Short mmCIF file of C-alpha atoms in Angstrom, two decimals:
data_model
loop_
_atom_site.label_atom_id
_atom_site.label_comp_id
_atom_site.label_asym_id
_atom_site.label_seq_id
_atom_site.Cartn_x
_atom_site.Cartn_y
_atom_site.Cartn_z
CA MET A 263 4.54 -33.22 -22.62
CA LYS A 264 3.20 -31.31 -25.63
CA ALA A 265 5.27 -28.01 -26.58
CA PHE A 266 3.48 -24.71 -26.04
CA THR A 267 4.57 -21.70 -27.36
CA PRO A 268 1.91 -19.25 -28.17
CA SER A 269 0.58 28.17 5.46
CA LEU A 270 2.61 25.47 5.39
CA LEU A 271 1.09 22.95 8.22
CA ALA A 272 -2.54 24.02 7.31
CA ILE A 273 -1.77 23.64 3.52
CA VAL A 274 -0.47 20.16 3.99
CA ILE A 275 -3.25 19.21 6.03
CA CYS A 276 -5.50 20.02 3.04
CA SER A 277 -4.04 17.47 0.90
CA THR A 278 -5.36 14.60 3.37
CA LEU A 279 -8.53 14.44 0.95
CA VAL A 280 -6.45 13.03 -1.58
CA SER A 281 -6.68 9.94 0.04
CA ALA A 282 -10.41 10.23 -0.09
CA PRO A 283 -13.06 8.66 2.51
CA SER A 284 -13.61 5.77 4.44
CA LYS A 285 -12.26 2.49 5.90
CA ALA A 286 -10.16 0.21 3.80
CA SER A 287 -7.05 0.87 2.31
CA SER A 288 -6.76 -0.94 -1.42
CA HIS A 289 -7.49 -4.57 -0.82
CA ARG A 290 -9.80 -5.71 -3.63
CA GLU A 291 -10.90 -2.30 -4.54
CA ALA A 292 -11.95 -2.77 -8.18
CA PRO A 293 -13.98 -5.44 -9.57
CA ASN A 294 -11.32 -6.53 -11.89
CA ILE A 295 -8.31 -6.40 -9.70
CA SER A 296 -10.32 -8.68 -7.45
CA ARG A 297 -9.66 -11.44 -10.29
CA PHE A 298 -5.77 -10.87 -10.01
CA PRO A 299 -5.03 -11.34 -6.29
CA THR A 300 -1.06 -11.44 -7.02
CA LEU A 301 -1.38 -8.05 -8.71
CA ASP A 302 -3.31 -6.28 -6.29
CA SER A 303 -1.61 -3.41 -4.45
CA THR A 304 -3.07 -3.17 -1.10
CA ASP A 305 -0.82 -0.19 0.07
CA PHE A 306 1.48 2.13 -1.02
CA PHE A 307 3.96 4.11 1.42
CA ALA A 308 6.67 6.86 0.63
CA PHE A 309 8.37 8.79 3.46
CA ASN A 310 11.48 10.36 4.48
CA SER A 311 13.49 7.41 6.09
CA TYR A 312 13.58 7.60 9.83
CA GLU A 313 16.09 4.74 10.66
CA GLU A 314 18.88 6.34 12.78
CA GLY A 315 21.63 7.40 10.35
CA ARG A 316 19.32 7.45 7.19
CA GLY A 317 18.03 10.88 7.18
CA GLY A 318 19.29 11.31 3.53
CA PHE A 319 16.97 8.51 2.14
CA VAL A 320 13.48 8.06 1.21
CA THR A 321 11.79 5.01 1.61
CA LEU A 322 9.10 3.46 -0.67
CA ILE A 323 7.00 0.47 0.14
CA ALA A 324 4.22 -1.12 -2.11
CA ASN A 325 2.57 -3.97 -0.67
CA TYR A 326 0.71 -6.72 -2.74
CA ILE A 327 -1.71 -9.95 -2.57
CA PRO A 328 -4.08 -8.82 0.15
CA LEU A 329 -5.69 -10.85 2.91
CA GLN A 330 -3.10 -13.46 3.16
CA ASP A 331 -3.61 -16.17 5.88
CA ALA A 332 -0.30 -17.01 7.42
CA TYR A 333 -1.56 -20.70 7.21
CA GLY A 334 -2.42 -20.61 3.56
CA GLY A 335 -0.30 -23.49 2.44
CA PRO A 336 1.04 -25.44 0.52
CA ASN A 337 1.51 -22.97 -2.08
CA TYR A 338 1.52 -19.54 -0.07
CA PHE A 339 1.74 -16.48 -1.85
CA ALA A 340 4.10 -16.32 -4.98
CA MET A 341 4.50 -13.05 -7.06
CA ASP A 342 3.24 -13.61 -10.43
CA PRO A 343 5.86 -14.28 -12.92
CA ASP A 344 4.54 -12.88 -15.95
CA ALA A 345 3.69 -9.52 -14.44
CA THR A 346 5.69 -6.37 -14.06
CA TYR A 347 5.36 -4.37 -10.76
CA SER A 348 6.79 -0.78 -11.00
CA ILE A 349 7.16 2.08 -8.45
CA HIS A 350 6.87 5.40 -10.18
CA ILE A 351 8.41 8.59 -9.51
CA ASP A 352 7.50 12.07 -10.94
CA ASN A 353 9.80 14.81 -9.56
CA ASP A 354 8.88 17.81 -11.92
CA GLY A 355 5.13 17.77 -11.69
CA ASP A 356 4.15 16.89 -15.32
CA ALA A 357 2.36 13.62 -14.02
CA MET A 358 4.55 11.68 -15.99
CA GLU A 359 7.09 9.20 -14.43
CA ASP A 360 10.75 10.29 -14.59
CA ILE A 361 12.01 7.34 -12.80
CA THR A 362 10.55 3.86 -12.69
CA PHE A 363 11.82 0.74 -10.58
CA GLN A 364 10.55 -2.35 -12.20
CA PHE A 365 10.34 -5.79 -10.65
CA ASN A 366 9.94 -9.09 -12.58
CA PHE A 367 9.69 -12.60 -10.85
CA THR A 368 10.72 -15.94 -11.49
CA SER A 369 9.55 -19.10 -9.51
CA THR A 370 11.96 -22.20 -9.78
CA LEU A 371 11.87 -25.64 -8.28
CA PRO A 372 15.37 -27.67 -7.67
CA ASN A 373 16.21 -30.39 -10.06
CA ASN A 374 15.58 -28.68 -13.24
CA ASN A 375 11.95 -27.79 -12.22
CA GLN A 376 11.13 -31.10 -11.03
CA GLY A 377 11.47 -30.68 -7.49
CA VAL A 378 12.73 -32.56 -4.73
CA GLN A 379 11.92 -36.27 -5.35
CA LEU A 380 11.86 -39.31 -3.01
CA THR A 381 12.12 -43.04 -3.84
CA VAL A 382 8.79 -44.60 -2.84
CA GLY A 383 8.05 -48.26 -2.61
CA PRO A 384 9.88 -51.58 -1.92
CA GLU A 385 12.56 -52.97 -4.22
CA GLY A 386 11.21 -54.04 -7.45
CA ASN A 387 8.52 -51.76 -7.31
CA GLN A 388 9.90 -48.56 -6.66
CA ARG A 389 8.77 -44.98 -8.26
CA THR A 390 10.55 -41.61 -8.25
CA VAL A 391 7.99 -39.16 -6.67
CA SER A 392 8.15 -35.29 -6.46
CA VAL A 393 7.19 -34.30 -3.08
CA PRO A 394 4.23 -31.89 -2.56
CA LEU A 395 5.34 -29.51 -0.02
CA LYS A 396 7.59 -26.16 -0.54
CA ASN A 397 10.11 -27.48 1.85
CA ILE A 398 11.01 -30.91 3.24
CA GLY A 399 12.99 -29.88 6.36
CA GLY A 400 13.99 -26.97 8.45
CA VAL A 401 15.05 -23.69 6.77
CA SER A 402 17.27 -21.22 8.33
CA ALA A 403 19.71 -18.12 7.51
CA GLY A 404 22.57 -19.74 5.65
CA ASP A 405 20.80 -23.09 5.09
CA ASP A 406 17.86 -23.21 2.75
CA SER A 407 18.94 -26.77 1.36
CA ALA A 408 15.39 -28.17 2.57
CA ALA A 409 13.63 -25.70 0.33
CA ASN A 410 11.57 -27.33 -2.47
CA PHE A 411 10.59 -23.72 -4.12
CA SER A 412 12.38 -20.42 -4.64
CA GLU A 413 11.51 -17.05 -6.00
CA SER A 414 13.99 -14.64 -7.57
CA TYR A 415 13.38 -11.30 -9.25
CA THR A 416 15.34 -8.88 -11.41
CA MET A 417 15.18 -4.92 -10.80
CA ALA A 418 15.49 -2.27 -13.48
CA MET A 419 15.51 1.56 -13.27
CA VAL A 420 13.68 3.29 -16.15
CA THR A 421 14.75 6.90 -16.61
CA GLY A 422 11.84 8.87 -18.38
CA PRO A 423 8.40 7.35 -19.47
CA GLN A 424 7.97 3.82 -18.39
CA ALA A 425 7.44 2.54 -22.23
CA THR A 426 9.92 4.62 -23.97
CA GLY A 427 12.81 5.76 -21.36
CA SER A 428 16.02 4.30 -21.01
CA LYS A 429 16.27 1.05 -19.20
CA ALA A 430 19.39 -0.08 -16.92
CA THR A 431 19.29 -3.53 -15.14
CA LEU A 432 20.43 -3.16 -11.65
CA THR A 433 22.84 -5.61 -10.04
CA ASN A 434 23.06 -7.05 -6.49
CA SER A 435 26.23 -5.09 -5.25
CA SER A 436 27.22 -8.39 -2.87
CA SER A 437 27.49 -10.75 -5.98
CA THR A 438 27.27 -8.57 -8.95
CA SER A 439 24.57 -10.57 -10.27
CA ASP A 440 21.36 -9.13 -11.90
CA SER A 441 19.17 -11.61 -9.73
CA PHE A 442 17.82 -11.10 -6.32
CA MET A 443 16.31 -13.72 -4.28
CA LYS A 444 12.96 -13.46 -2.09
CA PRO A 445 12.65 -15.18 1.10
CA LEU A 446 10.14 -18.14 1.50
CA ASP A 447 6.95 -16.84 3.35
CA TYR A 448 6.79 -17.78 6.94
CA ILE A 449 5.37 -21.28 6.72
CA GLY A 450 5.71 -21.95 10.53
CA ASN A 451 7.87 -22.52 13.40
CA LYS A 452 8.83 -26.19 12.65
CA THR A 453 10.23 -24.99 9.64
CA PHE A 454 11.66 -21.68 11.02
CA THR A 455 11.81 -22.58 14.73
CA SER A 456 10.90 -19.13 16.06
CA GLU A 457 9.77 -15.68 14.92
CA GLN A 458 13.28 -14.45 15.57
CA ASN A 459 15.05 -17.07 13.47
CA TYR A 460 12.59 -16.43 10.57
CA GLN A 461 13.41 -12.66 10.81
CA THR A 462 17.35 -13.38 10.82
CA TYR A 463 16.52 -15.75 7.72
CA ALA A 464 14.59 -12.74 6.24
CA ASP A 465 17.21 -10.34 6.95
CA GLN A 466 19.48 -12.18 4.52
CA TYR A 467 17.29 -10.64 1.69
CA VAL A 468 18.08 -6.99 2.32
CA TYR A 469 20.28 -6.05 -0.62
CA ASP A 470 22.39 -3.15 -1.51
CA VAL A 471 21.85 -2.01 -5.16
CA ALA A 472 23.85 0.59 -7.08
CA LEU A 473 21.82 3.30 -9.19
CA PRO A 474 22.78 4.73 -12.37
CA GLY A 475 24.22 8.26 -11.56
CA CYS A 476 23.80 7.79 -7.84
CA GLU A 477 26.81 7.95 -5.52
CA ALA A 478 25.37 6.36 -2.52
CA MET A 479 23.77 2.91 -2.46
CA ALA A 480 20.08 1.90 -2.51
CA LYS A 481 18.43 -0.97 -0.75
CA VAL A 482 15.94 -3.50 -1.72
CA PHE A 483 13.81 -5.97 0.10
CA VAL A 484 11.00 -8.20 -1.27
CA GLY A 485 9.15 -10.52 1.04
CA GLN A 486 6.30 -11.45 3.13
CA ARG A 487 5.47 -9.02 6.17
CA LYS A 488 2.73 -8.55 8.59
CA ASP A 489 0.12 -6.45 7.00
CA PRO A 490 0.84 -2.77 8.61
CA PHE A 491 -2.79 -1.63 7.64
CA VAL A 492 -5.47 -1.48 10.41
CA VAL A 493 -9.04 -1.33 9.46
CA ASN A 494 -12.61 -2.25 10.88
CA LEU A 495 -12.85 -3.82 7.45
CA GLY A 496 -16.34 -5.91 7.67
CA LYS A 497 -18.26 -3.72 9.58
CA THR A 498 -17.45 -0.74 7.51
CA PHE A 499 -18.65 -2.47 4.21
CA ASP A 500 -21.79 -3.56 6.10
CA LEU A 501 -23.04 -0.24 5.62
CA VAL A 502 -20.74 1.16 8.50
CA ASN A 503 -22.44 -1.35 11.05
CA TYR A 504 -20.96 0.82 14.12
CA VAL A 505 -21.22 4.29 15.08
CA PRO A 506 -18.32 5.81 13.66
CA ILE A 507 -17.41 8.35 16.33
CA GLU A 508 -15.14 8.40 19.38
CA GLY A 509 -17.07 6.84 22.29
CA ASP A 510 -14.65 8.09 24.79
CA SER A 511 -13.31 11.32 25.90
CA ALA A 512 -10.01 10.58 24.35
CA PRO A 513 -9.03 7.67 22.16
CA GLY A 514 -8.05 4.97 24.50
CA ALA A 515 -9.70 6.90 27.96
CA GLY A 516 -11.97 4.08 28.30
CA ASP A 517 -14.53 6.44 30.08
CA THR A 518 -17.26 6.23 27.67
CA GLY A 519 -17.16 10.32 27.65
CA GLY A 520 -17.48 10.77 24.03
CA PHE A 521 -20.42 10.36 21.80
CA PRO A 522 -23.23 8.30 23.09
CA GLY A 523 -22.69 4.67 21.67
CA GLY A 524 -19.62 5.75 19.72
CA ILE A 525 -16.92 3.13 19.03
CA THR A 526 -13.82 2.69 21.43
CA GLN A 527 -10.27 2.17 20.43
CA SER A 528 -9.55 -1.63 20.47
CA MET A 529 -7.40 -4.06 18.47
CA ASP A 530 -10.46 -6.13 18.25
CA ASN A 531 -11.63 -3.66 15.56
CA ASP A 532 -8.90 -4.48 13.52
CA ASP A 533 -9.95 -7.10 10.84
CA LEU A 534 -6.37 -7.18 9.43
CA VAL A 535 -4.60 -8.09 12.74
CA ASP A 536 -4.01 -11.77 11.73
CA LYS A 537 -3.28 -11.06 7.85
CA ASN A 538 0.27 -10.75 6.04
CA ILE A 539 1.08 -8.94 2.81
CA THR A 540 3.90 -9.07 0.47
CA SER A 541 6.15 -5.81 0.46
CA ILE A 542 8.30 -4.52 -2.38
CA ALA A 543 10.29 -2.03 -0.51
CA ILE A 544 13.36 0.03 -1.82
CA GLU A 545 15.17 2.98 0.02
CA VAL A 546 16.68 5.48 -2.33
CA PRO A 547 19.17 8.40 -1.85
CA LYS A 548 16.91 11.66 -1.82
CA SER A 549 19.29 13.39 -4.39
CA CYS A 550 18.84 10.65 -6.73
CA LEU A 551 14.86 10.96 -7.06
CA THR A 552 14.39 14.72 -6.85
CA GLY A 553 16.02 15.61 -10.13
CA ASP A 554 15.81 19.24 -11.12
CA GLY A 555 12.33 19.65 -9.38
CA ASN A 556 11.61 21.39 -6.06
CA GLY A 557 12.25 18.51 -3.94
CA VAL A 558 8.52 17.42 -3.89
CA ILE A 559 8.25 14.02 -5.41
CA GLY A 560 4.87 12.30 -6.65
CA SER A 561 4.86 8.58 -6.47
CA TRP A 562 2.41 5.43 -7.19
CA THR A 563 2.81 1.88 -8.06
CA THR A 564 1.21 -0.27 -10.89
CA ALA A 565 1.30 -3.78 -11.76
CA SER A 566 0.84 -4.82 -15.49
CA LEU A 567 0.60 -8.01 -17.66
CA PRO A 568 1.17 -8.78 -21.20
CA GLN A 569 -2.04 -7.90 -22.95
CA ALA A 570 -2.75 -11.47 -24.02
CA ARG A 571 -2.67 -14.71 -22.14
CA ILE A 572 -3.05 -18.27 -23.42
CA LEU A 573 -3.74 -21.06 -21.12
CA ASN A 574 -1.86 -24.26 -21.64
CA PRO A 575 -4.18 -27.17 -21.55
CA ASP A 576 -1.45 -29.29 -20.82
CA ALA A 577 0.10 -27.30 -18.17
CA SER A 578 3.35 -27.87 -16.13
CA PHE A 579 5.04 -25.86 -13.33
CA ALA A 580 7.14 -24.02 -15.75
CA ASN A 581 4.68 -24.08 -18.68
CA ASN A 582 1.23 -23.01 -17.75
CA ALA A 583 0.70 -20.05 -19.91
CA ALA A 584 1.59 -18.20 -22.99
CA ASN A 585 1.86 -14.17 -22.63
CA GLY A 586 2.36 -11.86 -25.27
CA GLY A 587 1.29 -8.29 -26.35
CA ALA A 588 1.87 -4.77 -24.83
CA LEU A 589 2.69 -4.54 -21.31
CA THR A 590 -1.02 -3.51 -19.88
CA GLN A 591 -1.46 -1.88 -16.70
CA VAL A 592 -4.30 -3.82 -14.33
CA SER A 593 -3.64 -2.17 -10.92
CA ARG A 594 -2.64 1.49 -9.71
CA LEU A 595 -2.23 2.79 -6.08
CA GLY A 596 -1.06 6.16 -4.90
CA ASN A 597 -2.84 7.64 -1.91
CA PRO A 598 -5.03 5.27 0.04
CA LEU A 599 -8.82 4.92 -0.41
CA VAL A 600 -9.30 6.84 -3.47
CA ASN A 601 -10.64 3.84 -5.83
CA GLU A 602 -12.18 2.04 -2.88
CA LEU A 603 -14.53 5.02 -2.03
CA VAL A 604 -13.98 7.72 -4.28
CA ILE A 605 -14.35 6.32 -7.48
CA GLY A 606 -17.59 4.91 -8.77
CA ILE A 607 -18.11 1.41 -9.22
CA LYS A 608 -18.27 1.79 -12.96
CA ASP A 609 -15.20 3.54 -13.37
CA LYS A 610 -13.20 1.45 -10.77
CA ASP A 611 -11.47 -0.56 -13.57
CA ALA A 612 -10.86 2.45 -15.67
CA PHE A 613 -8.97 4.09 -12.63
CA SER A 614 -6.76 1.01 -12.03
CA THR A 615 -5.59 1.29 -15.65
CA SER A 616 -5.23 4.97 -16.04
CA HIS A 617 -2.35 7.03 -15.60
CA PRO A 618 -1.79 10.20 -13.20
CA HIS A 619 -1.45 12.52 -16.45
CA ASP A 620 -5.25 11.67 -17.47
CA ASP A 621 -6.95 12.26 -14.11
CA GLY A 622 -9.07 15.13 -15.00
CA GLN A 623 -11.69 12.38 -16.33
CA PHE A 624 -12.36 11.68 -12.60
CA LEU A 625 -13.14 15.20 -11.49
CA ASP A 626 -16.63 14.87 -10.74
CA TYR A 627 -15.79 12.25 -8.17
CA VAL A 628 -13.92 14.64 -6.08
CA SER A 629 -15.73 17.83 -6.76
CA HIS A 630 -19.04 16.08 -5.73
CA PRO A 631 -17.94 12.92 -3.50
CA ALA A 632 -20.60 10.38 -2.97
CA LEU A 633 -19.30 9.24 0.56
CA PRO A 634 -20.73 12.28 2.87
CA GLU A 635 -23.91 11.72 1.22
CA LEU A 636 -24.14 8.03 2.09
CA LEU A 637 -23.13 8.56 5.67
CA ASN A 638 -25.79 11.45 5.82
CA ILE A 639 -28.35 8.85 4.68
CA LEU A 640 -27.07 6.18 7.13
CA PHE A 641 -26.84 8.13 10.37
CA LYS A 642 -28.62 11.54 10.03
CA ASP A 643 -31.72 10.68 11.79
CA ALA A 644 -29.77 8.67 14.42
CA VAL A 645 -27.58 11.70 15.39
CA ASN A 646 -30.56 14.06 15.44
CA THR A 647 -32.28 11.60 17.87
CA THR A 648 -29.49 10.90 20.07
CA LEU A 649 -28.49 14.56 20.31
CA GLY A 650 -32.08 16.17 20.50
CA ALA A 651 -31.05 17.98 17.42
CA GLU A 652 -32.20 19.19 13.95
CA ILE A 653 -29.24 18.93 11.61
CA GLU A 654 -30.13 19.38 8.30
CA THR A 655 -27.33 17.20 6.95
CA LEU A 656 -24.37 15.88 7.91
CA ALA A 657 -22.71 16.12 4.42
CA PRO A 658 -20.43 19.35 3.56
CA THR A 659 -22.65 21.56 1.44
CA ASN A 660 -19.84 23.44 -0.38
CA PHE A 661 -20.22 22.58 -4.05
CA PRO A 662 -18.00 22.06 -5.92
CA ARG A 663 -15.72 20.76 -3.26
CA THR A 664 -12.88 23.21 -4.04
CA ASP A 665 -11.01 22.03 -1.19
CA LEU A 666 -11.04 18.44 -2.28
CA ILE A 667 -10.13 19.58 -6.02
CA THR A 668 -7.17 21.33 -4.77
CA ALA A 669 -5.75 18.77 -2.76
CA PHE A 670 -6.69 15.92 -4.94
CA LEU A 671 -5.40 17.22 -8.25
CA THR A 672 -2.96 20.22 -7.72
CA GLY A 673 -1.27 20.13 -4.28
CA PHE A 674 -0.28 23.34 -2.67
CA ALA A 675 2.55 25.84 -3.17
CA GLY A 676 5.45 25.65 -0.72
CA VAL A 677 4.62 22.07 0.68
CA ASN A 678 3.26 19.41 -1.79
CA GLN A 679 3.17 21.30 -4.96
CA GLN A 680 5.80 20.36 -7.54
CA ALA A 681 7.57 22.73 -9.93
CA THR A 682 5.05 22.01 -12.54
CA VAL A 683 1.52 21.75 -11.49
CA THR A 684 -0.71 19.11 -13.76
CA PRO A 685 -3.65 17.85 -12.21
CA SER A 686 -3.04 14.18 -11.01
CA GLU A 687 -3.54 12.17 -8.19
CA MET A 688 -0.20 10.72 -6.72
CA LEU A 689 1.23 10.24 -3.09
CA ARG A 690 3.31 13.46 -2.83
CA LEU A 691 6.21 13.93 -0.34
CA ASN A 692 8.12 16.79 0.60
CA THR A 693 11.97 15.27 0.75
CA GLY A 694 12.96 18.63 2.47
CA ILE A 695 11.04 17.94 5.47
CA ALA A 696 13.00 16.01 8.07
CA ALA A 697 11.85 12.65 9.43
CA THR A 698 10.39 12.23 12.74
CA ALA A 699 11.79 9.44 14.76
CA GLN A 700 9.61 6.40 15.26
CA ALA A 701 8.75 6.89 19.06
CA ASP A 702 7.77 10.52 18.28
CA GLN A 703 5.44 10.23 15.46
CA SER A 704 2.06 11.11 15.68
CA THR A 705 -0.42 8.58 14.04
CA PHE A 706 -2.48 11.80 12.84
CA GLY A 707 0.50 12.83 10.95
CA VAL A 708 0.44 16.60 9.98
CA VAL A 709 -2.98 17.15 11.87
CA GLY A 710 -1.13 15.82 14.88
CA ASN A 711 1.70 18.39 14.52
CA ASP A 712 4.01 16.10 12.70
CA LEU A 713 5.08 17.53 9.38
CA ALA A 714 6.86 14.16 8.32
CA GLY A 715 3.61 12.14 8.23
CA PHE A 716 0.44 11.83 6.14
CA PRO A 717 -0.53 13.63 3.82
CA ASN A 718 3.11 14.54 3.45
CA GLY A 719 3.80 11.18 2.06
CA ARG A 720 2.57 8.43 3.92
CA ARG A 721 4.43 6.28 6.90
CA PRO A 722 2.96 2.90 8.04
CA GLY A 723 2.00 4.12 11.53
CA ASP A 724 -0.23 6.95 10.16
CA ASP A 725 -3.78 6.46 10.71
CA VAL A 726 -5.15 7.58 7.37
CA VAL A 727 -8.55 6.10 7.85
CA ASP A 728 -9.34 8.44 10.78
CA ILE A 729 -7.55 11.35 9.25
CA ALA A 730 -9.43 10.85 5.77
CA LEU A 731 -12.98 10.40 7.13
CA ARG A 732 -12.68 13.48 9.58
CA VAL A 733 -11.58 15.63 6.72
CA VAL A 734 -13.79 14.37 3.92
CA MET A 735 -16.84 15.19 6.38
CA GLY A 736 -15.56 18.83 6.63
CA ARG A 737 -12.62 19.36 9.02
CA LEU A 738 -11.06 21.79 6.82
CA CYS A 739 -14.20 23.89 6.73
CA HIS A 740 -13.37 24.93 10.28
CA PRO A 741 -10.39 26.50 11.89
CA ILE A 742 -7.14 24.37 12.05
CA PRO A 743 -4.42 24.42 14.53
CA VAL A 744 -1.34 25.66 12.95
CA GLY A 745 1.28 26.39 15.32
CA GLY A 746 -1.14 26.54 18.14
CA VAL A 747 -3.19 29.27 16.51
CA ASP A 748 -6.63 28.31 14.84
CA THR A 749 -6.29 29.37 11.34
CA ASP A 750 -8.94 29.54 8.73
CA LEU A 751 -7.57 27.96 5.68
CA GLY A 752 -10.21 29.87 3.52
CA LEU A 753 -11.47 26.96 1.49
CA CYS A 754 -14.92 26.88 2.87
CA VAL A 755 -16.73 28.02 5.90
CA PRO A 756 -17.88 26.15 9.20
CA GLU A 757 -21.65 26.87 8.06
CA ASP A 758 -20.51 24.29 5.13
CA ALA A 759 -19.90 21.39 7.43
CA SER A 760 -22.04 20.72 10.27
CA VAL A 761 -20.36 17.81 11.69
CA GLY A 762 -16.82 19.12 10.58
CA THR A 763 -15.39 18.91 14.04
CA VAL A 764 -16.62 15.46 15.18
CA PRO A 765 -13.72 12.89 16.04
CA PHE A 766 -14.73 10.16 13.19
CA THR A 767 -12.89 6.99 13.67
CA ASP A 768 -13.18 3.16 12.63
CA GLY A 769 -11.90 2.43 16.17
CA ALA A 770 -8.94 0.49 15.04
CA PRO A 771 -5.74 2.02 16.60
CA ILE A 772 -2.45 2.14 14.93
CA HIS A 773 0.94 3.60 15.87
CA ALA A 774 4.53 3.55 14.29
CA THR A 775 5.78 1.46 17.25
CA MET A 776 4.00 -1.56 16.10
CA MET A 777 6.30 -1.60 13.06
CA ASP A 778 10.10 -1.89 13.16
CA ALA A 779 12.29 1.13 13.18
CA SER A 780 14.75 0.25 10.26
CA PHE A 781 14.45 -0.64 6.75
CA PRO A 782 12.07 -2.03 5.62
CA TYR A 783 10.08 -1.14 8.44
CA LEU A 784 7.18 -3.44 8.15
CA ALA A 785 6.94 -6.01 10.95
CA THR A 786 7.87 -9.76 10.84
CA PRO A 787 4.99 -11.72 9.33
CA LEU A 788 2.55 -13.94 11.44
CA ALA A 789 3.63 -17.69 11.14
CA GLY A 790 1.44 -20.05 9.60
CA SER A 791 2.07 -22.55 12.45
CA LYS A 792 3.41 -21.72 16.15
#
């Protein structure tokens, strides 16, 4: 081998528009990141923990590697060992990270990276051969001796800017080691016996972690989960190949009493129903995140690579490339949908590599958004024909979209506005608003009279697609129920939004009870084989 070395409720509702328009979270959202699936952040969640007894904690979940088919062997879905995955917290509003949690991964084979080997052939003509699979037998909680592959990771906490701040390596409190293990992906039920046994196996990889200057322990888990996002993905990107308005009198009513020909709620409309993702989840005491701010935190996730990568022409498992140079950000995600359908295609890669502090450069995409105009082109004539109407435009007409600018870049005093206001795109969470129990959560979050939900942070069961679509088409130009009283937000007027009260939807239902009620909250991944 050659060497290779080279008013409160109303105000919160407004921030829905930060998530922008349409029907996919952040799966393959920019040209360049589609070339780096292991660094592609699919969804980001930040919410006050609703597990019983964990009311003093915030959970942050960054999902990566989109559109995983459960049967995707033999290599399945390992993280990139050359990348740095980060979750950032701004707790004072200057749009600069005050705390960053960094994750770096290592992939290992047993037998000094030679892997499990078998002796093959008759006596006198035998060869020692490495096996091609990631396991050679059953794997269970407490016994992974048949595994032929493992992933570990180190975790660090950076206080101050990521590049120049004070960095502390975090340790696994159960072993005082600075190495944490990631479970094997859910290969199938011959390997793990059953879904319950796989979950028991994966539960071993939830760790308690001590944070510098923090009295209570944090928790961390990294591993494969069922993709929590629901979306009518294929038809949406085929020029919205359905009528995106509720076809029943109420979601799930089954009475066709809504818009004629409108889509009805069905799990058949969820194109991610058979997909997994890989989650980086951390639960942190609130007091250790808020710093000297006002209790509102801004957060986002990024993935970065060294600036240069040289491929090894004589590659091996442990030596396939050399990397060097400054850490360079290649993906970014705060609120869902932003890079998907707010940012123009020519600037999507720029957004992926940008920092919240510099988000003023994307102002035109917010003040003059393209999606409402596209929906107007696609559906105006059909709507007028169906209703016998003469609607001049379906798109809101208030320009600039001051409602979007406020929500997208500044936040709102008293709810999701931080101590200092710096225009920036982040997922903002008021840590002072108590969590809602799983069974009582509204999929419509704040709009559904649930202050603990989106856009006050984002929980796995929040229907960000329907919320965002309705708001971007002008819902905030019409009175909004606040404490049971219709309230004019003063951002625009009803005449600015001809379809602002229409129940837009992609027809893919979601609810918190589709997930777990405890950390790390996302459901057990789908098995590669039953």
